[in-house]
């Protein structure tokens, strides 16, 4: 929509201007002006984000609590507003801290509006991007970068079109039934939760690969945003691997300013909880996202508490060397993440609780009648096969970051090989686009909604 394009451009101009004011006030050694400009910038950014993303949520909940009979027209969420808002808040904070040294408006505009990251991340940092935009080599065609980028783009497209969209019907059938008031069987609930966990994994991983691949084609390196999170052996490790740019932002611009771990163990746990609850709310205006964030906050508190006990009693090295403890840690981490994904996917808390009730009531099995899947024309055995194959791929195969680096190095060394690879990747991309066009409805990336 043109209005949202103007909103984006206005946001870019406003934040660049405020950043300049902060930097100039710092250079002139003004004591309060930089902080005043920073507060103004943050308030305006969060105000716009709150209006578009949370106004309906706030009014609807206030109406339910106070019975005010208020009605507010639905506000359309501008695509990418969560990402470019956080990107620019980080820029303003860094300007206030004296970390911004590049202030050319063209480069700043590119930094914010750079299209591979704009709609679903990663959340970029100016120090990662400004030097690249300032380099003349970025604006010259480089065959090695282009061929490698196209290959990585195709890997991401394959993950989205074939893998994520292939398993998604099993998640949709079960969660839609649970949200509409039906109680899934134990098998349906476990299969639906696993299917969604893998759909989200390959959907987000696929988008991350496509964004990185597109950027390589333009001689730009984006930061890795995804690093095999289902291989994590603790919830802290999970958050070092999942949506890396968001977890880094929350750590650097929320958790640390709140005090981090500097003010004692109790406040550290409070800061973790607040950070994760707000991180959950960032994903969407729904209580289920808030509970998802609260769950992860609780997980992190338990993780840090257990680590503190291990350090105090000298168990750390022995447990770290134990294979059985490593396996148990991985299983518990994956199970905790899976339970939290139920709240992330469900559109209502009641729907999420029905899913968890069914999961707790019965372990998965192939026998019996499974009406939610049957009504959707789906078979348990096929869904279980999808989940087994995708789970194995996520855990055993090298991740696309590693593959991409190897392909990139090979393309730079082999001029003839990169031509063949580029042609094969182009044909593969066209084939995958044709496959996607045959479907009844377009399937957007999940993180487009955030």
Coordinates of C-alpha atoms in Angstrom, one line a residue:
X1 CA 0.0 0.0 0.0
X2 CA 1.4 3.5 -0.9
X3 CA 0.5 4.8 2.5
X4 CA 2.7 2.2 4.2
X5 CA 5.6 3.1 1.8
X6 CA 5.2 6.7 2.9
X7 CA 5.2 5.5 6.5
X8 CA 8.5 3.7 5.9
X9 CA 10.1 6.7 4.2
X10 CA 8.9 9.0 6.9
X11 CA 10.3 6.7 9.5
X12 CA 13.7 6.7 7.8
X13 CA 13.8 10.5 7.5
X14 CA 12.7 11.0 11.1
X15 CA 15.2 8.5 12.6
X16 CA 18.1 9.7 10.5
X17 CA 17.4 13.3 11.5
X18 CA 17.1 12.4 15.2
X19 CA 20.3 10.3 14.9
X20 CA 22.1 13.4 13.5
X21 CA 20.8 15.6 16.3
X22 CA 22.0 13.1 18.9
X23 CA 25.5 12.9 17.3
X24 CA 25.8 16.7 17.0
X25 CA 24.7 17.2 20.6
X26 CA 27.3 14.7 21.7
X27 CA 30.0 16.5 19.6
X28 CA 29.0 19.8 21.3
X29 CA 29.3 18.2 24.7
X30 CA 25.7 19.0 25.6
X31 CA 24.7 17.1 28.7
X32 CA 21.0 16.5 28.4
X33 CA 20.2 17.1 24.7
X34 CA 21.4 13.7 23.4
X35 CA 19.2 11.9 26.0
X36 CA 16.2 14.1 25.1
X37 CA 16.6 13.3 21.4
X38 CA 17.0 9.6 22.2
X39 CA 13.8 9.5 24.3
X40 CA 11.9 11.4 21.6
X41 CA 13.1 8.9 18.9
X42 CA 12.2 5.8 21.0
X43 CA 8.8 7.2 22.0
X44 CA 7.8 8.0 18.4
X45 CA 9.1 4.6 17.1
X46 CA 7.4 2.6 19.8
X47 CA 4.3 4.8 19.5
X48 CA 3.9 4.0 15.8
X49 CA 4.6 0.3 16.4
X50 CA 2.1 0.2 19.3
X51 CA -0.6 1.9 17.3
X52 CA -0.4 -0.4 14.2
X53 CA 0.4 -3.6 16.1
X54 CA -1.3 -3.4 19.5
X55 CA -4.1 -0.8 19.4
X56 CA -6.8 -3.3 18.5
X57 CA -5.5 -5.8 21.1
X58 CA -5.5 -3.1 23.8
X59 CA -9.0 -1.8 23.0
X60 CA -10.5 -5.3 22.8
X61 CA -9.1 -6.4 26.1
X62 CA -10.0 -3.1 27.8
X63 CA -13.5 -3.5 26.5
X64 CA -13.8 -7.1 27.8
X65 CA -12.5 -6.1 31.3
X66 CA -14.6 -2.9 31.7
X67 CA -17.6 -3.7 29.4
X68 CA -17.3 -0.4 27.7
X69 CA -18.8 -1.5 24.3
X70 CA -16.0 0.1 22.5
X71 CA -15.5 -0.9 18.8
X72 CA -12.4 -0.1 16.8
X73 CA -11.9 -0.7 13.1
X74 CA -9.3 -3.3 12.3
X75 CA -5.8 -1.7 11.8
X76 CA -3.7 -3.3 9.1
X77 CA -0.2 -4.1 10.2
X78 CA 2.4 -2.6 7.8
X79 CA 4.7 -5.4 6.6
X80 CA 8.1 -5.2 8.1
X81 CA 7.3 -2.5 10.7
X82 CA 8.5 -4.6 13.6
X83 CA 11.9 -5.2 12.0
X84 CA 12.6 -1.7 10.7
X85 CA 11.4 -0.1 14.0
X86 CA 13.9 -2.2 16.0
X87 CA 16.6 -1.7 13.5
X88 CA 16.3 2.1 13.9
X89 CA 15.9 2.1 17.7
X90 CA 19.3 0.3 17.8
X91 CA 20.7 2.9 15.5
X92 CA 19.5 5.7 17.8
X93 CA 20.8 4.0 21.0
X94 CA 24.2 3.5 19.3
X95 CA 24.3 7.1 18.2
X96 CA 23.6 8.2 21.9
X97 CA 26.5 5.9 23.0
X98 CA 28.8 7.4 20.4
X99 CA 29.1 4.3 18.2
X100 CA 27.8 5.8 15.0
X101 CA 30.4 7.1 12.7
X102 CA 28.7 6.9 9.2
X103 CA 26.0 9.4 8.6
X104 CA 25.5 9.5 4.8
X105 CA 21.7 9.6 4.1
X106 CA 21.9 7.3 1.1
X107 CA 23.7 4.6 3.0
X108 CA 21.3 5.0 6.0
X109 CA 18.3 4.7 3.7
X110 CA 19.8 1.5 2.2
X111 CA 20.6 0.2 5.6
X112 CA 16.9 0.4 6.7
X113 CA 15.1 -0.4 3.5
X114 CA 17.4 -3.1 2.1
X115 CA 14.7 -5.4 0.8
X116 CA 16.1 -8.9 1.6
X117 CA 15.8 -8.2 5.3
X118 CA 12.9 -5.7 5.4
X119 CA 9.9 -7.9 5.7
X120 CA 11.1 -10.7 8.0
X121 CA 14.5 -9.9 9.3
X122 CA 17.2 -10.2 10.3
X123 CA 17.3 -7.1 12.5
X124 CA 20.3 -5.3 11.1
X125 CA 23.0 -3.4 12.9
X126 CA 24.4 -0.3 11.2
X127 CA 28.0 -1.4 12.0
X128 CA 27.4 -4.6 9.9
X129 CA 26.0 -2.8 6.9
X130 CA 27.3 0.8 6.6
X131 CA 30.9 -0.2 5.7
X132 CA 29.6 -2.6 3.0
X133 CA 27.5 0.1 1.4
X134 CA 30.5 2.5 1.5
X135 CA 32.7 0.0 -0.5
X136 CA 32.9 0.6 -4.3
X137 CA 33.3 -3.2 -4.9
X138 CA 29.7 -3.7 -3.7
X139 CA 28.3 -1.9 -6.8
X140 CA 30.2 -4.1 -9.3
X141 CA 28.9 -7.4 -10.6
X142 CA 30.9 -10.4 -9.2
X143 CA 30.1 -13.7 -10.7
X144 CA 31.3 -15.8 -7.8
X145 CA 29.1 -14.0 -5.3
X146 CA 26.1 -14.1 -7.7
X147 CA 26.3 -17.9 -8.4
X148 CA 26.8 -18.8 -4.7
X149 CA 24.0 -16.5 -3.7
X150 CA 21.6 -18.0 -6.3
X151 CA 22.5 -21.5 -5.0
X152 CA 21.8 -20.5 -1.4
X153 CA 18.6 -18.8 -2.5
X154 CA 17.4 -22.0 -4.1
X155 CA 18.2 -24.0 -0.9
X156 CA 16.0 -21.6 1.0
X157 CA 13.3 -21.8 -1.6
X158 CA 13.3 -25.6 -1.5
X159 CA 13.0 -25.5 2.3
X160 CA 10.0 -23.2 2.1
X161 CA 8.1 -24.6 -1.0
X162 CA 8.7 -28.3 -0.5
X163 CA 9.5 -28.9 3.1
X164 CA 7.7 -26.3 5.2
X165 CA 4.7 -26.1 3.0
X166 CA 4.7 -29.9 2.6
X167 CA 4.3 -30.6 6.3
X168 CA 2.1 -27.6 7.1
X169 CA -1.3 -29.2 6.4
X170 CA -0.8 -31.6 9.4
X171 CA -0.2 -28.7 11.7
X172 CA -3.0 -26.6 10.3
X173 CA -5.6 -29.3 10.5
X174 CA -4.9 -30.1 14.2
X175 CA -4.5 -26.5 15.4
X176 CA -7.5 -25.2 13.5
X177 CA -9.6 -27.9 15.1
X178 CA -8.3 -27.2 18.6
X179 CA -8.8 -23.4 18.2
X180 CA -12.4 -24.0 17.0
X181 CA -13.2 -26.0 20.2
X182 CA -12.5 -29.6 19.2
X183 CA -10.3 -31.8 21.3
X184 CA -7.6 -33.6 19.3
X185 CA -6.6 -37.2 20.0
X186 CA -3.2 -37.7 21.6
X187 CA -1.8 -38.8 18.3
X188 CA -3.2 -35.8 16.5
X189 CA -1.9 -33.4 19.1
X190 CA 1.7 -34.8 19.1
X191 CA 1.7 -35.0 15.3
X192 CA 0.3 -31.4 14.9
X193 CA 2.8 -30.0 17.4
X194 CA 5.8 -31.7 15.8
X195 CA 4.6 -30.8 12.3
X196 CA 4.4 -27.1 13.3
X197 CA 7.8 -27.2 15.0
X198 CA 9.3 -28.5 11.7
X199 CA 7.2 -26.2 9.5
X200 CA 8.4 -23.2 11.4
X201 CA 12.0 -24.4 11.4
X202 CA 12.2 -24.9 7.6
X203 CA 10.0 -21.8 6.9
X204 CA 12.2 -19.5 8.9
X205 CA 15.4 -21.2 7.9
X206 CA 14.3 -21.0 4.3
X207 CA 13.6 -17.3 4.5
X208 CA 17.0 -16.7 6.2
X209 CA 18.7 -18.6 3.4
X210 CA 16.9 -16.7 0.7
X211 CA 17.7 -13.4 2.3
X212 CA 21.4 -14.3 2.6
X213 CA 21.5 -15.7 -0.9
X214 CA 19.8 -12.6 -2.4
X215 CA 22.3 -10.4 -0.5
X216 CA 25.3 -12.4 -1.8
X217 CA 24.0 -11.8 -5.3
X218 CA 24.3 -8.1 -4.6
X219 CA 27.8 -8.5 -2.9
X220 CA 26.3 -7.9 0.5
X221 CA 26.7 -10.1 3.5
X222 CA 23.8 -10.4 6.0
X223 CA 24.5 -11.8 9.5
X224 CA 23.4 -15.4 10.0
X225 CA 20.1 -15.5 11.8
X226 CA 19.6 -19.2 12.1
X227 CA 22.0 -21.9 13.2
X228 CA 20.5 -25.4 13.7
X229 CA 18.5 -24.5 16.9
X230 CA 17.0 -28.0 17.3
X231 CA 20.5 -29.2 18.0
X232 CA 20.7 -27.1 21.2
X233 CA 21.4 -28.8 24.5
X234 CA 20.0 -26.0 26.7
X235 CA 17.5 -23.2 26.3
X236 CA 20.3 -20.7 26.4
X237 CA 22.0 -22.5 23.5
X238 CA 18.6 -22.5 21.7
X239 CA 18.4 -18.7 21.9
X240 CA 22.0 -18.4 20.6
X241 CA 20.8 -20.3 17.5
X242 CA 17.2 -19.2 16.9
X243 CA 16.4 -15.8 15.5
X244 CA 19.9 -14.7 16.4
X245 CA 19.4 -11.0 15.5
X246 CA 16.3 -10.7 17.7
X247 CA 17.9 -12.4 20.7
X248 CA 20.9 -10.2 20.2
X249 CA 18.8 -7.1 20.1
X250 CA 16.8 -8.1 23.2
X251 CA 20.0 -8.8 25.1
X252 CA 21.9 -5.6 24.1
X253 CA 19.0 -3.1 24.1
X254 CA 16.6 -4.5 26.7
X255 CA 18.2 -7.1 29.1
X256 CA 21.5 -5.3 29.6
X257 CA 19.9 -1.8 30.1
X258 CA 17.5 -3.3 32.6
X259 CA 20.6 -4.3 34.6
X260 CA 21.4 -7.8 33.1
X261 CA 23.2 -9.9 35.7
X262 CA 25.0 -6.9 37.3
X263 CA 22.5 -6.4 40.2
X264 CA 22.3 -9.8 41.8
X265 CA 20.7 -13.1 41.0
X266 CA 17.1 -12.2 41.8
X267 CA 17.1 -9.1 39.6
X268 CA 18.8 -11.1 36.9
X269 CA 15.9 -13.6 36.8
X270 CA 13.4 -10.7 36.8
X271 CA 15.2 -9.1 33.9
X272 CA 15.2 -12.4 32.0
X273 CA 11.5 -12.8 32.5
X274 CA 10.7 -9.2 31.5
X275 CA 12.9 -9.5 28.4
X276 CA 11.3 -12.7 27.2
X277 CA 7.7 -11.6 27.9
X278 CA 8.3 -8.4 25.8
X279 CA 10.0 -10.6 23.2
X280 CA 6.9 -12.7 23.0
X281 CA 4.7 -9.6 22.7
X282 CA 6.9 -8.4 19.9
X283 CA 5.8 -11.4 17.8
X284 CA 2.1 -10.4 18.0
X285 CA -0.8 -8.9 19.8
X286 CA -2.1 -12.0 21.4
X287 CA -2.0 -13.4 24.9
X288 CA -0.7 -16.7 23.5
X289 CA 2.5 -14.9 22.4
X290 CA 2.8 -13.4 25.9
X291 CA 2.6 -16.9 27.4
X292 CA 5.1 -18.2 24.9
X293 CA 7.5 -15.5 26.0
X294 CA 6.8 -16.1 29.7
X295 CA 7.5 -19.8 29.2
X296 CA 10.8 -19.1 27.6
X297 CA 11.6 -16.7 30.4
X298 CA 10.8 -19.4 32.9
X299 CA 13.0 -21.9 31.0
X300 CA 15.9 -19.4 31.0
X301 CA 15.6 -18.8 34.7
X302 CA 15.6 -22.6 35.4
X303 CA 18.6 -23.0 33.1
X304 CA 20.6 -20.2 34.8
X305 CA 19.6 -21.5 38.2
X306 CA 20.7 -25.0 37.4
X307 CA 24.0 -23.8 36.0
X308 CA 24.6 -21.8 39.2
X309 CA 24.0 -24.9 41.3
X310 CA 26.4 -26.9 39.1
X311 CA 29.1 -24.3 39.4
X312 CA 28.6 -24.0 43.2
X313 CA 28.8 -27.8 43.7
X314 CA 31.5 -28.5 41.1
X315 CA 29.3 -30.6 38.9
X316 CA 29.9 -28.7 35.7
X317 CA 32.9 -30.5 34.1
X318 CA 31.5 -34.0 35.0
X319 CA 28.1 -33.3 33.5
X320 CA 29.6 -31.6 30.5
X321 CA 31.6 -34.8 29.8
X322 CA 28.7 -37.1 30.2
X323 CA 27.1 -38.3 27.0
X324 CA 23.9 -39.5 28.8
X325 CA 23.5 -36.0 30.4
X326 CA 24.0 -34.4 27.0
X327 CA 21.3 -36.6 25.4
X328 CA 18.9 -35.9 28.3
X329 CA 19.6 -32.1 28.1
X330 CA 18.9 -32.2 24.4
X331 CA 15.6 -34.1 24.8
X332 CA 14.4 -31.8 27.6
X333 CA 15.3 -28.7 25.6
X334 CA 13.5 -30.0 22.6
X335 CA 10.4 -31.0 24.6
X336 CA 10.3 -27.6 26.3
X337 CA 10.6 -25.8 23.0
X338 CA 7.8 -28.0 21.5
X339 CA 5.4 -27.2 24.4
X340 CA 6.1 -23.5 23.9
X341 CA 5.5 -23.7 20.2
X342 CA 1.9 -24.9 21.0
X343 CA 1.2 -21.4 22.4
X344 CA 3.1 -19.7 19.6
X345 CA 0.9 -21.5 16.9
X346 CA -2.5 -21.5 18.6
X347 CA -4.7 -18.5 18.0
X348 CA -6.2 -18.7 21.5
X349 CA -5.1 -19.9 24.9
X350 CA -8.1 -22.3 25.0
X351 CA -6.9 -23.9 21.8
X352 CA -3.3 -24.2 23.2
X353 CA -4.6 -25.8 26.4
X354 CA -6.7 -28.3 24.4
X355 CA -3.6 -29.3 22.5
X356 CA -1.5 -29.7 25.7
X357 CA -4.3 -31.6 27.4
X358 CA -4.4 -34.0 24.4
X359 CA -0.6 -34.4 24.4
X360 CA -0.6 -35.1 28.1
X361 CA -3.6 -37.5 27.9
X362 CA -2.1 -39.9 25.3
X363 CA 1.1 -40.7 23.6
X364 CA 1.1 -40.9 19.8
X365 CA 0.0 -44.1 18.1
X366 CA -1.1 -45.1 14.6
X367 CA -4.3 -46.9 15.7
X368 CA -7.8 -45.5 16.3
X369 CA -9.8 -42.8 14.6
X370 CA -8.3 -39.4 14.2
X371 CA -11.2 -37.1 13.1
X372 CA -9.3 -33.8 12.6
X373 CA -6.8 -35.4 10.2
X374 CA -9.4 -37.6 8.6
X375 CA -11.7 -34.7 7.9
X376 CA -8.8 -32.9 6.2
X377 CA -8.0 -36.0 4.1
X378 CA -4.7 -36.6 5.8
X379 CA -3.2 -39.8 7.1
X380 CA -1.3 -40.2 10.3
X381 CA 1.4 -42.5 8.7
X382 CA 2.2 -39.9 6.0
X383 CA 2.4 -37.1 8.6
X384 CA 4.6 -39.2 10.8
X385 CA 6.8 -39.9 7.8
X386 CA 7.1 -36.2 7.0
X387 CA 8.0 -35.4 10.6
X388 CA 10.6 -38.2 10.8
X389 CA 12.3 -37.2 7.5
X390 CA 12.4 -33.4 8.4
X391 CA 13.5 -34.1 11.9
X392 CA 16.3 -36.2 10.7
X393 CA 17.4 -33.6 8.2
X394 CA 17.3 -30.9 10.8
X395 CA 19.5 -32.9 13.2
X396 CA 21.9 -34.8 11.0
X397 CA 22.5 -32.7 7.8
X398 CA 25.0 -29.8 7.9
X399 CA 23.2 -26.5 8.1
X400 CA 22.9 -24.2 5.2
X401 CA 25.4 -21.7 6.7
X402 CA 28.1 -24.3 6.5
X403 CA 27.0 -25.4 3.0
X404 CA 26.8 -21.8 1.8
X405 CA 30.3 -20.9 3.0
X406 CA 31.7 -24.0 1.1
X407 CA 29.8 -23.1 -2.0
X408 CA 30.9 -19.5 -1.8
X409 CA 34.5 -20.4 -1.5
X410 CA 34.3 -22.9 -4.4
X411 CA 32.6 -20.3 -6.6
X412 CA 35.3 -17.8 -6.0
X413 CA 38.0 -20.4 -6.9
X414 CA 36.3 -21.9 -10.0
X415 CA 35.1 -19.5 -12.7
X416 CA 33.8 -22.3 -15.0
X417 CA 32.1 -24.2 -12.1
X418 CA 30.2 -21.1 -11.0
X419 CA 28.7 -20.7 -14.4
X420 CA 27.3 -24.2 -14.4
X421 CA 26.1 -23.9 -10.8
X422 CA 24.4 -20.6 -11.5
X423 CA 22.6 -22.1 -14.5
X424 CA 21.5 -25.1 -12.5
X425 CA 20.4 -22.9 -9.6
X426 CA 18.4 -20.7 -12.0
X427 CA 16.6 -23.7 -13.5
X428 CA 15.9 -25.1 -10.0
X429 CA 14.5 -21.7 -8.8
X430 CA 12.1 -21.6 -11.9
X431 CA 11.0 -25.1 -11.2
X432 CA 10.2 -24.4 -7.6
X433 CA 8.3 -21.2 -8.5
X434 CA 6.2 -23.3 -10.9
X435 CA 5.6 -25.9 -8.2
X436 CA 4.4 -23.2 -5.9
X437 CA 2.2 -21.6 -8.6
X438 CA 0.2 -24.8 -8.9
X439 CA -1.1 -24.6 -5.4
X440 CA -4.6 -23.4 -4.6
X441 CA -3.4 -20.6 -2.3
X442 CA -0.2 -18.7 -1.7
X443 CA 1.7 -19.6 1.4
X444 CA 3.4 -16.6 3.0
X445 CA 6.4 -16.9 5.3
X446 CA 5.3 -17.2 8.9
X447 CA 7.5 -14.3 10.0
X448 CA 5.8 -12.0 7.6
X449 CA 3.0 -11.8 10.2
X450 CA 5.3 -10.3 12.8

